[in-house]
Amino acid sequence: MKASAINYLIDTGPLVGMLDHSDQWHAWSEKVLCTTEPVFCEACHHLGGLRPALQALLGMVNSGALVCHSVVNESGARLAVLLDKYPRMDLADATLIVLSEQYPRAKLITIDRRDFTVYRRKDGKPVPSIMPPVS
């Protein structure tokens, strides 16, 4: 996929918020999306027993509304560097940093202000992000 075609990357919180109407971030989370397989799996875990939400998530992938990139195989060395540099970072977040490096103009939709204001891409810049307002 061309870098110019990707406008938004999405983290777990907004992905869950989009599908779970009772989630506090539901209304805020409706955008065009691209994510990674670890984020997709993490969202499935958080949605747990909400079968309609899980089906909706799979439907988004099937319809092309959500594109899941596999970056683990192609970027394992970079992921290892990130996980070593940021001890609190999980694999899902690391894959989003790598995806942001591949699509530098894309904005990350996340509710994880604490971590994504700290993480940096290879070029030393923060990931361009869209976050809910601080309350």
GROMACS .gro file of C-alpha atoms in nm:
model
  135
    1MET     CA    1   0.000   0.000   0.000
    2LYS     CA    2   0.134   0.343  -0.091
    3ALA     CA    3   0.235   0.568   0.198
    4SER     CA    4   0.014   0.844   0.061
    5ALA     CA    5  -0.291   0.616   0.086
    6ILE     CA    6  -0.267   0.578   0.465
    7ASN     CA    7  -0.410   0.869   0.662
    8TYR     CA    8  -0.483   0.712   1.001
    9LEU     CA    9  -0.332   0.438   1.215
   10ILE     CA   10  -0.536   0.310   1.509
   11ASP     CA   11  -0.446   0.183   1.856
   12THR     CA   12  -0.646  -0.065   2.064
   13GLY     CA   13  -0.848   0.180   2.279
   14PRO     CA   14  -1.019   0.365   1.994
   15LEU     CA   15  -1.069   0.039   1.803
   16VAL     CA   16  -1.257  -0.105   2.101
   17GLY     CA   17  -1.437   0.228   2.150
   18MET     CA   18  -1.556   0.225   1.793
   19LEU     CA   19  -1.721  -0.115   1.830
   20ASP     CA   20  -1.841  -0.109   2.190
   21HIS     CA   21  -2.123   0.146   2.206
   22SER     CA   22  -2.096   0.154   2.587
   23ASP     CA   23  -1.726   0.248   2.574
   24GLN     CA   24  -1.648   0.605   2.683
   25TRP     CA   25  -1.453   0.667   2.360
   26HIS     CA   26  -1.719   0.536   2.117
   27ALA     CA   27  -1.835   0.867   1.967
   28TRP     CA   28  -1.479   0.997   1.939
   29SER     CA   29  -1.340   0.687   1.764
   30GLU     CA   30  -1.511   0.679   1.424
   31LYS     CA   31  -1.243   0.729   1.154
   32VAL     CA   32  -1.091   0.550   0.850
   33LEU     CA   33  -0.842   0.298   0.987
   34CYS     CA   34  -0.519   0.106   0.943
   35THR     CA   35  -0.363  -0.101   1.221
   36THR     CA   36  -0.139  -0.401   1.290
   37GLU     CA   37  -0.223  -0.761   1.365
   38PRO     CA   38  -0.108  -0.737   1.732
   39VAL     CA   39  -0.337  -0.435   1.785
   40PHE     CA   40  -0.622  -0.625   1.616
   41CYS     CA   41  -0.566  -0.924   1.848
   42GLU     CA   42  -0.547  -0.698   2.154
   43ALA     CA   43  -0.875  -0.533   2.054
   44CYS     CA   44  -1.038  -0.877   2.015
   45HIS     CA   45  -0.918  -0.965   2.365
   46HIS     CA   46  -1.060  -0.644   2.514
   47LEU     CA   47  -1.392  -0.696   2.338
   48GLY     CA   48  -1.405  -1.039   2.503
   49GLY     CA   49  -1.753  -1.182   2.502
   50LEU     CA   50  -1.906  -0.907   2.290
   51ARG     CA   51  -1.968  -1.136   1.991
   52PRO     CA   52  -2.151  -0.873   1.783
   53ALA     CA   53  -1.854  -0.637   1.830
   54LEU     CA   54  -1.607  -0.910   1.731
   55GLN     CA   55  -1.815  -0.984   1.421
   56ALA     CA   56  -1.823  -0.612   1.341
   57LEU     CA   57  -1.444  -0.592   1.376
   58LEU     CA   58  -1.400  -0.883   1.135
   59GLY     CA   59  -1.657  -0.725   0.905
   60MET     CA   60  -1.449  -0.405   0.896
   61VAL     CA   61  -1.149  -0.607   0.778
   62ASN     CA   62  -1.355  -0.798   0.522
   63SER     CA   63  -1.503  -0.476   0.382
   64GLY     CA   64  -1.168  -0.296   0.365
   65ALA     CA   65  -1.269  -0.034   0.624
   66LEU     CA   66  -0.986  -0.161   0.846
   67VAL     CA   67  -0.653  -0.271   0.701
   68CYS     CA   68  -0.435  -0.492   0.923
   69HIS     CA   69  -0.064  -0.484   0.847
   70SER     CA   70   0.170  -0.761   0.948
   71VAL     CA   71   0.495  -0.593   1.054
   72VAL     CA   72   0.639  -0.853   1.291
   73ASN     CA   73   0.805  -1.069   1.024
   74GLU     CA   74   0.951  -0.783   0.824
   75SER     CA   75   1.051  -0.558   1.116
   76GLY     CA   76   1.151  -0.794   1.397
   77ALA     CA   77   1.489  -0.627   1.451
   78ARG     CA   78   1.334  -0.280   1.474
   79LEU     CA   79   1.067  -0.408   1.713
   80ALA     CA   80   1.340  -0.554   1.936
   81VAL     CA   81   1.518  -0.217   1.945
   82LEU     CA   82   1.196  -0.037   2.043
   83LEU     CA   83   1.104  -0.291   2.312
   84ASP     CA   84   1.456  -0.260   2.457
   85LYS     CA   85   1.449   0.120   2.451
   86TYR     CA   86   1.104   0.151   2.612
   87PRO     CA   87   1.065  -0.113   2.889
   88ARG     CA   88   0.692  -0.033   2.938
   89MET     CA   89   0.616  -0.071   2.565
   90ASP     CA   90   0.413  -0.372   2.453
   91LEU     CA   91   0.435  -0.539   2.113
   92ALA     CA   92   0.117  -0.376   1.984
   93ASP     CA   93   0.252  -0.026   2.055
   94ALA     CA   94   0.589  -0.115   1.902
   95THR     CA   95   0.420  -0.229   1.581
   96LEU     CA   96   0.235   0.103   1.562
   97ILE     CA   97   0.565   0.291   1.589
   98VAL     CA   98   0.705   0.080   1.303
   99LEU     CA   99   0.391   0.139   1.097
  100SER     CA  100   0.422   0.512   1.165
  101GLU     CA  101   0.779   0.498   1.036
  102GLN     CA  102   0.650   0.335   0.717
  103TYR     CA  103   0.365   0.587   0.682
  104PRO     CA  104   0.514   0.904   0.836
  105ARG     CA  105   0.224   1.133   0.740
  106ALA     CA  106  -0.040   0.909   0.894
  107LYS     CA  107  -0.184   1.017   1.228
  108LEU     CA  108  -0.224   0.767   1.509
  109ILE     CA  109  -0.565   0.764   1.676
  110THR     CA  110  -0.505   0.665   2.037
  111ILE     CA  111  -0.624   0.725   2.391
  112ASP     CA  112  -0.279   0.625   2.525
  113ARG     CA  113  -0.141   0.975   2.584
  114ARG     CA  114   0.096   0.859   2.860
  115ASP     CA  115   0.295   0.634   2.627
  116PHE     CA  116   0.263   0.786   2.281
  117THR     CA  117   0.385   1.126   2.400
  118VAL     CA  118   0.708   0.951   2.507
  119TYR     CA  119   0.771   0.711   2.216
  120ARG     CA  120   0.979   0.833   1.922
  121ARG     CA  121   1.024   0.711   1.567
  122LYS     CA  122   1.367   0.637   1.414
  123ASP     CA  123   1.397   1.000   1.307
  124GLY     CA  124   1.352   1.111   1.670
  125LYS     CA  125   1.012   1.265   1.604
  126PRO     CA  126   0.698   1.175   1.797
  127VAL     CA  127   0.422   0.988   1.619
  128PRO     CA  128   0.167   1.239   1.487
  129SER     CA  129  -0.136   1.160   1.701
  130ILE     CA  130  -0.501   1.236   1.747
  131MET     CA  131  -0.601   1.198   2.111
  132PRO     CA  132  -0.914   1.290   2.303
  133PRO     CA  133  -0.893   1.617   2.491
  134VAL     CA  134  -0.747   1.606   2.840
  135SER     CA  135  -1.028   1.631   3.090
   0.00000   0.00000   0.00000
